[in-house]
């Protein structure tokens, strides 16, 4: 692209030049140039910590750059605050939504730009009408009168987008919008963005998912370590090229699924288990399956069909109302997490920051979580073997490549990828018989994902039985020896990955098995 | 990044201490303004404050005597705090501990090497029982410990009051005031700084601080207790039985406060006297916060509070200003300790909101 200086014809929606932003200990943006054309969907791609969100926060007025200039529609601006950015027609939808849970959709959208009636009263009806119009125009259905706290994540995201449009956004920044969406919702979002493009509105789409960037964007800018690696047209590039730009080296894409040797002996048998979710509604409605030694059993399903509850029930964190959980012939249902750990069930929790780690603890303290009573690390109730714990932590750090200054560093100071490595190191070092891995690669960058997958296969080959719960269908297909589809709290089918495909699995995930589909109409 | 982490870690302790000292300095600065605005002589107030706290052997003794129970109640507050709980009832636990020690100390007729430990144990156990009840209610039924510990505190104070009231069963008939009879000589803790009232209880308080540190940071049980306080979800994930830790934390909190009460009886008053505590239990909340929930720092926090109390009395005696100025200073110290945390929270909150 050439720089069309000031040309009224090819006026850019946004031009950022030489943006430098230093954050404590790191140069998050190191002289970034970024140009956003009108009416384009522009992907901003990069590993975790590449500087994508920081760059867009600078544009949205959340950060003040240490150097560089920003021009909006050809005119130089200093973005002093988000309200200034909003006035200039820039809207941002953050990864974590900024909605008031107790207020309705309409109230949330109005907030900050309330239409008035007679100079004194809120004109909520006018707002509602405007919202409904926007929703229909872009195919972003929202329920204006519903309270935000009752809405699904996907619905809340639509509210955020409409809020930005309601305030007159010409440029929309979406920070990893698809991380929280189901495949279907992703489709709907893509359609809406294409409609926006049709009206000369621009979108910046922050992501680290290659396939999405390719499918949706017109151009893609790749960042690495705070610098621009390059900007490419989506039509003229490939996943492989993008991945290389992102990580700066060849990435092994297909983790080879080595043939499991035996895999016939049962490690864990789940019989007719029922359990409630947090709202005391039935989440598991009679789940049965068998997990064999030396296999990875993938659980495929759309989020919210009981996966989270299943992981918790199988690790003693959630009581089963009925049914049996047999590990080596012993029924563990009704036991607590303590007993599951003692019986050799390892758990990689989906929420690693809340469940998997005590963030304010050191790596040492986190490395023995769950094993802190083990004679290896303590003498009865009287003494924790600091030395042994330190050595053990260092071993985990070395073996699992946890980058941290020392075993005494705090877990909260590690990056997400290193936190996950620590958890995996801790759980796998116990040489578990059964591993319950819940969303083990979610939110990790390409290198981290690859690493975690290798480790799971490695444990499988050493004889562990792995239950892999993941929203990422590609991951399930890539790693699993067998695939179980969960739908509405039941396992509706178990498939051989060689004999199925995305289509069939997707169908099962969305509609359940045949006769149920018939009933559901 | 790496270097920053390392640097930060190396100085975490230094920084925490520095922040605390800064808070104390700020508190005195603002306190000075208040004294000046209220029309008192700044120099007279501070001279007397210093004289009353450290001026001579007697005043130093006064400081140490007052600090002793506050160290215990600070430890009581912080051990529960480390488990994510608020023990607001140290005052009551102090009273039941004192009463139990007084009763055992009056009744027992055994040599001192046995009598003193028995009396201390009685005090600690009585306090522990008083902490165990809210612990159980919290663990089993989720009853807010803030409310129960505080309410049980009043029960304890009134109950012990009743026992030594003129027609109460433990009233000393030979005395005009509401108190028990004197404990046996063999139950008394030795005085260590004559002619002041400073007793071995101060040493025991110091030992208790070290033991609490050891427990929290070097035993599996303390590790579990801290896990529950820092992240209940992760603790559960690690197989830690949270309800047990809650009961343990509040029971230990009660034990420490009860031990403090026993120290008062065995070392200072030699009997239970109704209303003997001028609010040591409440001071423990402040002490625990000033110490940022660190057991060893609690010793210094207790000393600071004791000095303010002793100094405040001298300020009052010398009519330099009302003795309440000490309470004002104490409040300011707490304010400035907590304010930075609050400001940091607010900043994070604001950034998120933006």
CSV table of C-alpha atoms in Angstrom, one decimal, chain B:
chain,number,residue,atom,x,y,z
B,1,UNK,CA,10.3,-8.3,32.7
B,2,UNK,CA,12.5,-10.9,34.4
B,3,UNK,CA,14.6,-8.3,36.1
B,4,UNK,CA,11.6,-6.3,37.2
B,5,UNK,CA,10.2,-9.4,38.8
B,6,UNK,CA,13.4,-10.3,40.5
B,7,UNK,CA,13.9,-6.8,41.8
B,8,UNK,CA,10.4,-6.6,43.0
B,9,UNK,CA,10.7,-9.9,44.9
B,10,UNK,CA,13.9,-8.9,46.5
B,11,UNK,CA,12.3,-5.9,48.0
B,12,UNK,CA,8.8,-7.0,48.7
B,13,UNK,CA,9.4,-7.1,52.5
B,14,UNK,CA,11.3,-3.8,52.4
B,15,UNK,CA,8.6,-2.2,50.4
B,16,UNK,CA,5.8,-3.4,52.7
B,17,UNK,CA,7.7,-2.2,55.7
B,18,UNK,CA,8.5,1.1,54.0
B,19,UNK,CA,4.8,1.7,53.2
B,20,UNK,CA,3.8,1.0,56.7
B,21,UNK,CA,6.4,3.4,58.1
B,22,UNK,CA,5.2,6.0,55.6
B,23,UNK,CA,1.7,5.5,56.8
B,24,UNK,CA,2.7,6.0,60.4
B,25,UNK,CA,4.6,9.2,59.4
B,26,UNK,CA,1.7,10.5,57.4
B,27,UNK,CA,-0.6,9.8,60.3
B,28,UNK,CA,1.5,11.8,62.7
B,29,UNK,CA,1.7,14.7,60.2
B,30,UNK,CA,-2.1,14.8,59.9
B,31,UNK,CA,-2.4,14.3,63.6
B,32,UNK,CA,-0.2,17.3,64.1
B,33,UNK,CA,-2.5,19.4,62.0
B,34,UNK,CA,-5.4,18.3,64.0
B,35,UNK,CA,-3.8,19.2,67.3
B,36,UNK,CA,-2.8,22.5,65.9
B,37,UNK,CA,-6.3,23.2,64.5
B,38,UNK,CA,-7.9,22.2,67.8
B,39,UNK,CA,-5.8,24.8,69.5
B,40,UNK,CA,-3.4,22.7,71.6
B,41,UNK,CA,0.3,23.1,71.8
B,42,UNK,CA,1.9,20.7,69.4
B,43,UNK,CA,5.1,20.5,71.3
B,44,UNK,CA,3.4,19.9,74.6
B,45,UNK,CA,1.3,17.1,73.1
B,46,UNK,CA,4.2,15.3,71.5
B,47,UNK,CA,6.5,15.8,74.4
B,48,UNK,CA,4.0,14.2,76.7
B,49,UNK,CA,3.2,11.5,74.2
B,50,UNK,CA,6.8,10.6,74.1
B,51,UNK,CA,7.3,10.9,77.8
B,52,UNK,CA,4.3,8.8,78.6
B,53,UNK,CA,5.4,6.1,76.2
B,54,UNK,CA,9.2,5.9,76.5
B,55,UNK,CA,10.2,8.7,78.9
B,56,UNK,CA,11.4,6.5,81.7
B,57,UNK,CA,11.4,3.0,83.0
B,58,UNK,CA,7.9,3.4,84.4
B,59,UNK,CA,6.4,4.7,81.2
B,60,UNK,CA,8.2,2.2,79.1
B,61,UNK,CA,6.8,-0.4,81.4
B,62,UNK,CA,3.4,1.1,80.8
B,63,UNK,CA,3.8,0.8,77.1
B,64,UNK,CA,4.9,-2.8,77.2
B,65,UNK,CA,2.2,-3.8,79.6
B,66,UNK,CA,-0.5,-2.4,77.3
B,67,UNK,CA,1.2,-3.8,74.2
B,68,UNK,CA,1.2,-7.4,75.6
B,69,UNK,CA,-2.6,-8.1,75.2
B,70,UNK,CA,-2.7,-6.2,72.0
B,71,UNK,CA,-0.1,-8.4,70.4
B,72,UNK,CA,-2.2,-11.4,71.3
B,73,UNK,CA,-5.4,-9.9,69.9
B,74,UNK,CA,-3.6,-8.8,66.8
B,75,UNK,CA,-2.4,-12.3,66.2
B,76,UNK,CA,-6.0,-13.5,66.8
B,77,UNK,CA,-7.3,-11.1,64.2
B,78,UNK,CA,-4.7,-11.9,61.6
B,79,UNK,CA,-4.8,-15.7,61.8
B,80,UNK,CA,-8.5,-15.6,61.0
B,81,UNK,CA,-7.8,-12.9,58.4
B,82,UNK,CA,-5.3,-15.1,56.7
B,83,UNK,CA,-8.1,-17.6,56.2
B,84,UNK,CA,-10.3,-14.9,54.7
B,85,UNK,CA,-12.3,-14.5,57.9
B,86,UNK,CA,-13.0,-11.5,60.2
B,87,UNK,CA,-12.7,-12.2,63.9
B,88,UNK,CA,-14.3,-9.2,65.4
B,89,UNK,CA,-14.8,-10.9,68.8
B,90,UNK,CA,-11.3,-10.9,70.3
B,91,UNK,CA,-12.5,-8.7,73.1
B,92,UNK,CA,-15.0,-11.4,74.3
B,93,UNK,CA,-12.5,-14.2,73.8
B,94,UNK,CA,-10.0,-12.2,75.9
B,95,UNK,CA,-12.6,-12.0,78.7
B,96,UNK,CA,-13.5,-15.7,78.7
B,97,UNK,CA,-9.8,-16.6,78.6
B,98,UNK,CA,-9.1,-14.3,81.5
B,99,UNK,CA,-12.0,-15.7,83.5
B,100,UNK,CA,-11.0,-19.3,82.9
B,101,UNK,CA,-7.4,-18.5,83.9
B,102,UNK,CA,-8.6,-16.8,87.0
B,103,UNK,CA,-10.8,-19.7,88.0
B,104,UNK,CA,-8.2,-22.3,87.5
B,105,UNK,CA,-5.6,-20.1,89.1
B,106,UNK,CA,-7.7,-19.8,92.2
B,107,UNK,CA,-8.7,-23.4,92.6
B,108,UNK,CA,-5.4,-25.1,91.6
B,109,UNK,CA,-2.9,-26.0,94.3
B,110,UNK,CA,0.0,-27.2,92.3
B,111,UNK,CA,3.6,-26.0,91.9
B,112,UNK,CA,4.2,-23.1,89.6
B,113,UNK,CA,5.9,-25.1,86.8
B,114,UNK,CA,2.6,-26.9,86.4
B,115,UNK,CA,0.2,-24.3,87.6
B,116,UNK,CA,1.1,-21.5,85.2
B,117,UNK,CA,0.9,-23.7,82.0
B,118,UNK,CA,-2.4,-25.1,83.2
B,119,UNK,CA,-3.8,-21.6,83.7
B,120,UNK,CA,-2.6,-20.5,80.4
B,121,UNK,CA,-4.0,-23.5,78.7
B,122,UNK,CA,-7.4,-22.9,80.5
B,123,UNK,CA,-7.4,-19.4,79.2
B,124,UNK,CA,-6.5,-20.4,75.7
B,125,UNK,CA,-9.0,-23.2,75.6
B,126,UNK,CA,-11.9,-21.0,76.8
B,127,UNK,CA,-11.1,-18.5,74.1
B,128,UNK,CA,-10.8,-21.3,71.6
B,129,UNK,CA,-14.2,-22.5,72.5
B,130,UNK,CA,-15.6,-19.0,72.0
B,131,UNK,CA,-14.0,-18.9,68.6
B,132,UNK,CA,-15.0,-22.5,67.7
B,133,UNK,CA,-18.8,-21.7,67.9
B,134,UNK,CA,-18.7,-19.0,65.2
B,135,UNK,CA,-16.3,-21.2,63.2
B,136,UNK,CA,-18.8,-24.1,63.3
B,137,UNK,CA,-21.7,-21.9,62.4
B,138,UNK,CA,-19.8,-20.5,59.4
B,139,UNK,CA,-18.6,-23.9,58.2
B,140,UNK,CA,-21.8,-25.7,58.6
B,141,UNK,CA,-24.4,-23.1,57.9
B,142,UNK,CA,-22.6,-20.2,56.3
B,143,UNK,CA,-23.5,-17.8,59.1
B,144,UNK,CA,-21.5,-14.6,58.8
B,145,UNK,CA,-18.6,-14.8,61.3
B,146,UNK,CA,-18.4,-11.0,61.4
B,147,UNK,CA,-21.8,-10.9,63.2
B,148,UNK,CA,-21.4,-14.0,65.3
B,149,UNK,CA,-18.0,-13.2,66.7
B,150,UNK,CA,-19.1,-9.7,67.6
B,151,UNK,CA,-22.3,-10.9,69.2
B,152,UNK,CA,-20.6,-13.6,71.2
B,153,UNK,CA,-18.2,-11.0,72.3
B,154,UNK,CA,-21.0,-9.2,74.1
B,155,UNK,CA,-22.2,-12.4,75.6
B,156,UNK,CA,-18.7,-13.1,77.0
B,157,UNK,CA,-18.4,-9.7,78.5
B,158,UNK,CA,-21.8,-9.7,80.1
B,159,UNK,CA,-21.4,-13.3,81.3
B,160,UNK,CA,-18.1,-12.7,83.0
B,161,UNK,CA,-19.6,-9.4,84.4
B,162,UNK,CA,-22.3,-11.4,85.9
B,163,UNK,CA,-20.0,-14.0,87.5
B,164,UNK,CA,-18.1,-11.3,89.5
B,165,UNK,CA,-21.1,-9.0,90.2
B,166,UNK,CA,-21.9,-8.6,93.9
B,167,UNK,CA,-24.3,-11.5,94.0
B,168,UNK,CA,-22.5,-13.5,91.4
B,169,UNK,CA,-20.9,-16.9,92.2
B,170,UNK,CA,-17.3,-15.7,91.8
B,171,UNK,CA,-17.5,-12.3,93.4
B,172,UNK,CA,-14.8,-11.5,95.9
B,173,UNK,CA,-16.8,-10.7,99.0
B,174,UNK,CA,-14.0,-8.8,100.6
B,175,UNK,CA,-13.7,-6.3,97.9
B,176,UNK,CA,-15.8,-3.4,96.8
B,177,UNK,CA,-15.1,-3.8,93.1
B,178,UNK,CA,-16.5,-6.5,90.9
B,179,UNK,CA,-13.7,-9.0,90.8
B,180,UNK,CA,-12.6,-12.5,91.7
B,181,UNK,CA,-10.3,-13.3,94.6
B,182,UNK,CA,-6.6,-13.3,94.0
B,183,UNK,CA,-5.1,-16.2,92.3
B,184,UNK,CA,-2.6,-18.5,94.0
B,185,UNK,CA,1.0,-17.3,94.0
B,186,UNK,CA,2.0,-20.5,92.1
B,187,UNK,CA,-0.3,-19.4,89.2
B,188,UNK,CA,1.4,-16.0,88.7
B,189,UNK,CA,3.6,-15.1,85.8
B,190,UNK,CA,6.9,-13.6,87.0
B,191,UNK,CA,7.3,-9.8,86.6
B,192,UNK,CA,10.3,-9.1,84.4
B,193,UNK,CA,10.8,-5.3,84.7
B,194,UNK,CA,10.2,-4.2,88.3
B,195,UNK,CA,8.7,-2.0,89.5
B,196,UNK,CA,6.4,-2.0,86.4
B,197,UNK,CA,3.8,-4.6,85.7
B,198,UNK,CA,5.5,-6.0,82.7
B,199,UNK,CA,5.4,-9.8,83.0
B,200,UNK,CA,6.5,-13.0,81.3
B,201,UNK,CA,3.2,-12.6,79.3
B,202,UNK,CA,5.1,-10.2,77.0
B,203,UNK,CA,7.7,-12.9,76.3
B,204,UNK,CA,4.9,-15.4,75.7
B,205,UNK,CA,3.3,-13.0,73.2
B,206,UNK,CA,6.6,-12.8,71.3
B,207,UNK,CA,6.9,-16.6,71.3
B,208,UNK,CA,3.2,-16.8,70.1
B,209,UNK,CA,4.0,-14.5,67.2
B,210,UNK,CA,6.9,-16.7,66.1
B,211,UNK,CA,4.8,-19.9,66.5
B,212,UNK,CA,1.9,-18.3,64.5
B,213,UNK,CA,4.4,-17.4,61.8
B,214,UNK,CA,5.8,-20.9,61.8
B,215,UNK,CA,2.3,-22.4,61.7
B,216,UNK,CA,1.2,-20.2,58.8
B,217,UNK,CA,4.3,-20.4,56.6
B,218,UNK,CA,5.9,-23.7,57.5
B,219,UNK,CA,3.2,-26.3,58.2
B,220,UNK,CA,0.9,-28.0,55.8
B,221,UNK,CA,-2.1,-26.9,57.9
B,222,UNK,CA,-1.1,-23.2,57.8
B,223,UNK,CA,-0.6,-23.6,54.0
B,224,UNK,CA,-4.1,-24.9,53.7
B,225,UNK,CA,-5.5,-22.2,55.8
B,226,UNK,CA,-3.8,-19.5,53.7
B,227,UNK,CA,-5.0,-21.2,50.5
B,228,UNK,CA,-8.6,-21.0,51.6
B,229,UNK,CA,-8.1,-17.3,52.4
B,230,UNK,CA,-6.4,-16.4,49.1
B,231,UNK,CA,-8.5,-18.5,46.8
B,232,UNK,CA,-11.3,-20.7,48.0
B,233,UNK,CA,-11.8,-22.3,44.6
B,234,UNK,CA,-8.2,-23.2,44.2
B,235,UNK,CA,-8.1,-24.6,47.7
B,236,UNK,CA,-11.1,-26.8,47.0
B,237,UNK,CA,-9.4,-27.9,43.8
B,238,UNK,CA,-6.3,-28.9,45.8
B,239,UNK,CA,-8.4,-31.2,47.9
B,240,UNK,CA,-8.5,-28.9,50.9
B,241,UNK,CA,-11.5,-29.2,53.1
B,242,UNK,CA,-12.5,-25.6,53.5
B,243,UNK,CA,-15.0,-26.0,56.3
B,244,UNK,CA,-12.4,-27.6,58.5
B,245,UNK,CA,-10.0,-24.8,57.9
B,246,UNK,CA,-12.6,-22.2,58.8
B,247,UNK,CA,-13.3,-23.9,62.1
B,248,UNK,CA,-9.6,-24.2,62.7
B,249,UNK,CA,-8.8,-20.6,61.9
B,250,UNK,CA,-11.5,-19.2,64.2
B,251,UNK,CA,-10.7,-21.7,67.0
B,252,UNK,CA,-7.0,-20.7,66.8
B,253,UNK,CA,-8.0,-17.0,66.8
B,254,UNK,CA,-10.1,-17.5,69.9
B,255,UNK,CA,-7.2,-19.4,71.5
B,256,UNK,CA,-4.8,-16.6,70.9
B,257,UNK,CA,-7.1,-14.0,72.3
B,258,UNK,CA,-7.9,-16.2,75.3
B,259,UNK,CA,-4.2,-16.6,75.9
B,260,UNK,CA,-4.0,-12.8,76.0
B,261,UNK,CA,-6.7,-12.7,78.6
B,262,UNK,CA,-5.0,-15.3,80.7
B,263,UNK,CA,-1.8,-13.3,80.5
B,264,UNK,CA,-3.6,-10.3,81.9
B,265,UNK,CA,-4.8,-12.2,84.8
B,266,UNK,CA,-1.7,-14.2,85.6
B,267,UNK,CA,0.8,-11.4,84.9
B,268,UNK,CA,-0.9,-8.1,85.5
B,269,UNK,CA,-3.9,-8.1,87.7
B,270,UNK,CA,-3.6,-11.5,89.5
B,271,UNK,CA,-7.4,-11.7,89.4
B,272,UNK,CA,-10.3,-11.2,87.0
B,273,UNK,CA,-11.6,-7.7,87.2
B,274,UNK,CA,-14.8,-6.8,85.4
B,275,UNK,CA,-14.1,-4.5,82.5
B,276,UNK,CA,-10.4,-4.9,82.8
B,277,UNK,CA,-9.8,-4.4,79.1
B,278,UNK,CA,-10.0,-0.9,77.8
B,279,UNK,CA,-10.7,-2.4,74.3
B,280,UNK,CA,-7.6,-4.6,73.7
B,281,UNK,CA,-9.8,-6.8,71.5
B,282,UNK,CA,-10.7,-3.9,69.2
B,283,UNK,CA,-7.1,-2.7,69.2
B,284,UNK,CA,-6.2,-6.2,67.8
B,285,UNK,CA,-8.2,-5.5,64.6
B,286,UNK,CA,-6.2,-2.3,64.1
B,287,UNK,CA,-3.0,-4.1,65.1
B,288,UNK,CA,-3.6,-6.9,62.7
B,289,UNK,CA,-4.2,-4.5,59.9
B,290,UNK,CA,-1.2,-2.3,60.7
B,291,UNK,CA,0.9,-5.5,60.6
B,292,UNK,CA,-0.6,-6.3,57.2
B,293,UNK,CA,-1.5,-9.7,58.7
B,294,UNK,CA,2.1,-10.6,59.3
B,295,UNK,CA,2.6,-12.3,62.7
B,296,UNK,CA,6.1,-10.9,63.4
B,297,UNK,CA,5.0,-7.4,62.3
B,298,UNK,CA,2.1,-7.8,64.8
B,299,UNK,CA,4.6,-7.5,67.6
B,300,UNK,CA,5.7,-4.1,66.4
B,301,UNK,CA,2.1,-3.1,65.7
B,302,UNK,CA,1.2,-4.1,69.3
B,303,UNK,CA,4.1,-2.0,70.6
B,304,UNK,CA,3.0,1.0,68.6
B,305,UNK,CA,-0.6,0.7,69.9
B,306,UNK,CA,0.7,0.2,73.4
B,307,UNK,CA,2.9,3.3,73.1
B,308,UNK,CA,0.0,5.3,71.9
B,309,UNK,CA,-2.2,4.2,74.7
B,310,UNK,CA,0.5,4.9,77.4
B,311,UNK,CA,1.5,8.2,75.8
B,312,UNK,CA,-2.2,9.2,75.5
B,313,UNK,CA,-2.6,8.8,79.2
B,314,UNK,CA,0.3,11.1,79.9
B,315,UNK,CA,-1.1,13.7,77.5
B,316,UNK,CA,-4.3,13.6,79.4
B,317,UNK,CA,-2.6,13.7,82.8
B,318,UNK,CA,-0.5,16.7,81.8
B,319,UNK,CA,-3.6,18.4,80.4
B,320,UNK,CA,-1.8,19.0,77.1
B,321,UNK,CA,-4.9,17.8,75.3
B,322,UNK,CA,-7.6,15.1,75.8
B,323,UNK,CA,-6.1,11.6,75.9
B,324,UNK,CA,-8.3,10.8,72.9
B,325,UNK,CA,-5.6,12.3,70.7
B,326,UNK,CA,-3.9,8.9,70.9
B,327,UNK,CA,-7.1,7.2,69.5
B,328,UNK,CA,-7.1,9.8,66.7
B,329,UNK,CA,-3.5,9.0,65.9
B,330,UNK,CA,-4.3,5.3,65.9
B,331,UNK,CA,-7.2,5.8,63.6
B,332,UNK,CA,-5.1,7.8,61.2
B,333,UNK,CA,-2.4,5.2,61.1
B,334,UNK,CA,-5.0,2.6,60.1
B,335,UNK,CA,-6.5,5.0,57.6
B,336,UNK,CA,-3.1,5.5,55.9
B,337,UNK,CA,-2.3,1.8,55.9
B,338,UNK,CA,-5.6,0.9,54.3
B,339,UNK,CA,-5.8,4.0,52.0
B,340,UNK,CA,-3.0,2.9,49.6
B,341,UNK,CA,-4.8,-0.5,49.1
B,342,UNK,CA,-8.0,1.3,48.5
B,343,UNK,CA,-6.4,3.7,46.1
B,344,UNK,CA,-4.8,0.9,44.2
B,345,UNK,CA,-8.2,-0.9,44.0
B,346,UNK,CA,-9.9,2.2,42.8
B,347,UNK,CA,-7.3,2.8,40.1
B,348,UNK,CA,-7.7,-0.8,38.9
B,349,UNK,CA,-11.4,-0.4,39.0
B,350,UNK,CA,-11.3,2.8,37.1
B,351,UNK,CA,-9.0,1.4,34.4
B,352,UNK,CA,-11.3,-1.5,34.0
B,353,UNK,CA,-14.3,0.7,33.8
B,354,UNK,CA,-12.7,2.8,31.1
